[in-house]
Each structure stands twice: as structure tokens, then as C-alpha cells.
Amino acid sequence: MNSITKNLDLHAQGSWLPILLSLLVFIYALFMPKQEIGWREFYVTFGIVGYFAWISDSLLGEMIDLVDFGNPNFAGIGEFLSYSLIPSSLSVIYLNYLEKTNKWKLTIIFTIISILIEWGMRSVGYMKPHGWSFFISIPLYFVVFAFLLPFHRKLIKCKSG
């Protein structure tokens, strides 16, 4: 049993925050009233964003070693949930509320939410940057919400008729 909790990295400093945030945003994304996207767009977005989140973790966290989450020697449950659920859930929520009239307002709100999540993980000691900074994160979040996700939605949107 002790090896299971060790491999899950449950004893990592601040691991409660990514676990809690991951579950909260995932449950909200799952049960929110679907307005601008349907289940098909939910499914496709969740998979594609999750894939790119894991690719970025592999490149930036493992190969280039710009950041560690929890134990740097293996991916625990906090890191697994952080990369599997938070980016995908936030993307689905963003696209669900995205309309032409509120794009920039939502972009700013979700960029701030993403910054606060990153700040929280740093503050509790779960995220340990080694060269990664908010000067990278802020423009990255902004580009994702302002341009990449709206473009993604155009690609996957089904046209009835």
C-alpha cells in the first residue's frame, strides 16, 4: 500500500491543489449546460487539448526540464490530473461560452484563470519552475484562448443541413 501512495505522489507538497482543481473544472465542464458546443465538440476538444497538454509536458517538463510538478522523477496523480483534466476542461468551458460578442472578454477572463491556477500551484510548492516564467505563460495562455481555440472550434464545428 505504501508503494501505491508513493507512486501516486500523494505526499508531494501541495498535491491537494491540482487534484482539487482538476476535479472541480472537470465536473463543471461535464455538467455545465451545453450552449455553444455539443457533446461531439466536447469529446474532440477534450482529446485534442489533452494530447497537446501531454506533448507540452513531455517537451517542456521532461526533455527541456523547464518545470517540475511534485516529484521530478515520475508523474504522480496530481501531475496526471493537471495535464489530463485542467487544460481540456478549461478549453471546453471556454468554447461553450464563446460567442463573437464576448471573445475578448472571455479571452482575458480565461487567461487570468489560467494564470491564477499556475500561481496557486507555484504558491503551494507543487509547481517548481526551472526557467519557466509568467513571461512565457501569459502570452501562451492569451494566444491559446484568443486564437488557437477559436480556430479549433471552426475546424470541428458541424454544419447541419
Tab-separated table of C-alpha atoms in Angstrom:
chain	number	residue	atom	x	y	z
A	1	MET	CA	0.000	0.000	0.000
A	2	ASN	CA	2.868	2.346	0.811
A	3	SER	CA	4.334	1.873	-2.684
A	4	ILE	CA	0.966	2.811	-4.219
A	5	THR	CA	0.798	6.121	-2.350
A	6	LYS	CA	4.464	6.720	-3.188
A	7	ASN	CA	3.865	6.102	-6.907
A	8	LEU	CA	0.781	8.326	-6.853
A	9	ASP	CA	2.974	11.042	-5.316
A	10	LEU	CA	0.272	11.815	-2.759
A	11	HIS	CA	2.843	13.087	-0.287
A	12	ALA	CA	4.181	15.759	-2.661
A	13	GLN	CA	3.971	19.255	-1.268
A	14	GLY	CA	0.741	20.918	-2.409
A	15	SER	CA	-0.575	17.903	-4.336
A	16	TRP	CA	-4.047	18.574	-2.945
A	17	LEU	CA	-4.418	21.706	-5.120
A	18	PRO	CA	-4.014	20.158	-8.588
A	19	ILE	CA	-6.205	17.224	-7.560
A	20	LEU	CA	-8.947	19.530	-6.264
A	21	LEU	CA	-8.767	21.972	-9.201
A	22	SER	CA	-8.701	19.161	-11.765
A	23	LEU	CA	-11.794	17.527	-10.356
A	24	LEU	CA	-13.674	20.823	-9.961
A	25	VAL	CA	-13.122	22.061	-13.521
A	26	PHE	CA	-13.755	18.595	-14.970
A	27	ILE	CA	-17.045	18.148	-13.103
A	28	TYR	CA	-18.135	21.653	-14.110
A	29	ALA	CA	-17.227	21.017	-17.770
A	30	LEU	CA	-19.087	17.727	-17.720
A	31	PHE	CA	-22.313	19.018	-16.177
A	32	MET	CA	-22.475	22.624	-17.433
A	33	PRO	CA	-25.404	23.376	-19.757
A	34	LYS	CA	-24.058	22.993	-23.278
A	35	GLN	CA	-24.632	26.304	-25.108
A	36	GLU	CA	-22.144	26.843	-27.940
A	37	ILE	CA	-20.767	23.305	-28.230
A	38	GLY	CA	-22.334	19.864	-28.195
A	39	TRP	CA	-21.039	16.547	-26.931
A	40	ARG	CA	-19.182	15.895	-30.197
A	41	GLU	CA	-17.199	19.150	-29.877
A	42	PHE	CA	-16.680	18.414	-26.167
A	43	TYR	CA	-15.233	14.996	-26.975
A	44	VAL	CA	-12.976	16.182	-29.800
A	45	THR	CA	-11.734	19.243	-27.879
A	46	PHE	CA	-11.076	17.242	-24.730
A	47	GLY	CA	-8.963	14.732	-26.616
A	48	ILE	CA	-7.026	17.170	-28.773
A	49	VAL	CA	-6.241	19.639	-25.982
A	50	GLY	CA	-5.319	16.782	-23.640
A	51	TYR	CA	-2.964	15.380	-26.273
A	52	PHE	CA	-1.221	18.728	-26.739
A	53	ALA	CA	-1.025	19.219	-22.959
A	54	TRP	CA	0.815	15.911	-22.585
A	55	ILE	CA	3.097	16.668	-25.534
A	56	SER	CA	3.982	20.016	-23.931
A	57	ASP	CA	4.655	18.276	-20.598
A	58	SER	CA	6.927	15.781	-22.323
A	59	LEU	CA	8.842	18.510	-24.145
A	60	LEU	CA	8.954	21.296	-21.565
A	61	GLY	CA	8.832	19.298	-18.350
A	62	GLU	CA	10.814	16.193	-19.214
A	63	MET	CA	13.127	16.867	-22.161
A	64	ILE	CA	13.958	20.550	-21.641
A	65	ASP	CA	13.264	20.393	-17.857
A	66	LEU	CA	11.784	23.874	-17.517
A	67	VAL	CA	9.319	22.834	-14.811
A	68	ASP	CA	8.607	20.023	-12.318
A	69	PHE	CA	5.306	19.061	-10.750
A	70	GLY	CA	5.533	17.185	-7.457
A	71	ASN	CA	8.274	14.570	-7.546
A	72	PRO	CA	10.514	15.316	-10.537
A	73	ASN	CA	11.347	11.602	-11.013
A	74	PHE	CA	7.856	10.431	-12.025
A	75	ALA	CA	4.362	11.659	-12.815
A	76	GLY	CA	2.103	11.373	-9.787
A	77	ILE	CA	-1.660	11.693	-9.632
A	78	GLY	CA	-1.514	15.496	-9.268
A	79	GLU	CA	0.555	15.920	-12.424
A	80	PHE	CA	-1.518	13.323	-14.270
A	81	LEU	CA	-4.784	15.074	-13.385
A	82	SER	CA	-3.302	18.533	-14.029
A	83	TYR	CA	-2.345	17.708	-17.593
A	84	SER	CA	-5.260	15.374	-18.309
A	85	LEU	CA	-8.129	17.460	-16.955
A	86	ILE	CA	-7.324	21.146	-16.371
A	87	PRO	CA	-6.345	22.305	-19.904
A	88	SER	CA	-9.033	20.186	-21.586
A	89	SER	CA	-11.767	21.217	-19.153
A	90	LEU	CA	-10.889	24.920	-19.337
A	91	SER	CA	-10.866	24.714	-23.144
A	92	VAL	CA	-14.277	23.045	-23.261
A	93	ILE	CA	-15.731	25.590	-20.818
A	94	TYR	CA	-14.225	28.475	-22.805
A	95	LEU	CA	-15.612	27.199	-26.116
A	96	ASN	CA	-19.001	26.533	-24.548
A	97	TYR	CA	-19.417	30.209	-23.689
A	98	LEU	CA	-17.528	31.690	-26.662
A	99	GLU	CA	-19.586	33.945	-28.923
A	100	LYS	CA	-18.473	36.626	-31.372
A	101	THR	CA	-19.612	39.336	-28.959
A	102	ASN	CA	-17.645	38.108	-25.920
A	103	LYS	CA	-14.416	36.698	-27.392
A	104	TRP	CA	-12.015	39.260	-25.916
A	105	LYS	CA	-13.750	39.382	-22.545
A	106	LEU	CA	-13.632	35.577	-22.272
A	107	THR	CA	-10.044	35.502	-23.507
A	108	ILE	CA	-8.982	37.861	-20.717
A	109	ILE	CA	-11.039	36.002	-18.082
A	110	PHE	CA	-9.670	32.575	-19.030
A	111	THR	CA	-6.112	33.886	-19.336
A	112	ILE	CA	-6.443	35.240	-15.783
A	113	ILE	CA	-7.965	31.951	-14.555
A	114	SER	CA	-5.050	30.031	-16.086
A	115	ILE	CA	-2.519	32.408	-14.527
A	116	LEU	CA	-4.210	32.041	-11.127
A	117	ILE	CA	-4.127	28.246	-11.398
A	118	GLU	CA	-0.421	28.339	-12.247
A	119	TRP	CA	0.241	30.867	-9.462
A	120	GLY	CA	-1.653	28.663	-6.999
A	121	MET	CA	0.376	25.594	-7.928
A	122	ARG	CA	3.586	27.576	-7.510
A	123	SER	CA	2.422	29.051	-4.190
A	124	VAL	CA	1.656	25.685	-2.591
A	125	GLY	CA	5.006	24.350	-3.800
A	126	TYR	CA	3.647	21.803	-6.262
A	127	MET	CA	4.953	23.509	-9.400
A	128	LYS	CA	8.681	24.152	-9.386
A	129	PRO	CA	9.887	26.190	-12.376
A	130	HIS	CA	13.459	25.855	-13.696
A	131	GLY	CA	13.478	28.636	-16.262
A	132	TRP	CA	9.725	28.717	-16.897
A	133	SER	CA	8.182	32.073	-16.023
A	134	PHE	CA	4.972	34.040	-16.176
A	135	PHE	CA	6.563	35.939	-19.087
A	136	ILE	CA	6.170	32.705	-21.054
A	137	SER	CA	2.828	31.637	-19.565
A	138	ILE	CA	0.844	34.843	-20.016
A	139	PRO	CA	1.373	35.246	-23.786
A	140	LEU	CA	0.955	31.495	-24.244
A	141	TYR	CA	-2.420	31.420	-22.454
A	142	PHE	CA	-3.533	34.518	-24.347
A	143	VAL	CA	-2.648	33.037	-27.757
A	144	VAL	CA	-4.383	29.759	-26.909
A	145	PHE	CA	-7.636	31.432	-25.854
A	146	ALA	CA	-7.620	34.285	-28.378
A	147	PHE	CA	-6.575	32.405	-31.495
A	148	LEU	CA	-5.941	28.666	-31.236
A	149	LEU	CA	-9.178	27.588	-29.536
A	150	PRO	CA	-11.454	29.718	-31.768
A	151	PHE	CA	-9.623	28.305	-34.811
A	152	HIS	CA	-10.008	24.793	-33.390
A	153	ARG	CA	-13.745	25.350	-32.983
A	154	LYS	CA	-14.066	26.445	-36.617
A	155	LEU	CA	-12.347	23.240	-37.695
A	156	ILE	CA	-14.532	20.887	-35.670
A	157	LYS	CA	-17.907	22.646	-35.824
A	158	CYS	CA	-20.519	20.541	-37.611
A	159	LYS	CA	-22.705	22.297	-40.127
A	160	SER	CA	-26.224	20.908	-40.195
A	161	GLY	CA	-28.058	20.734	-43.436
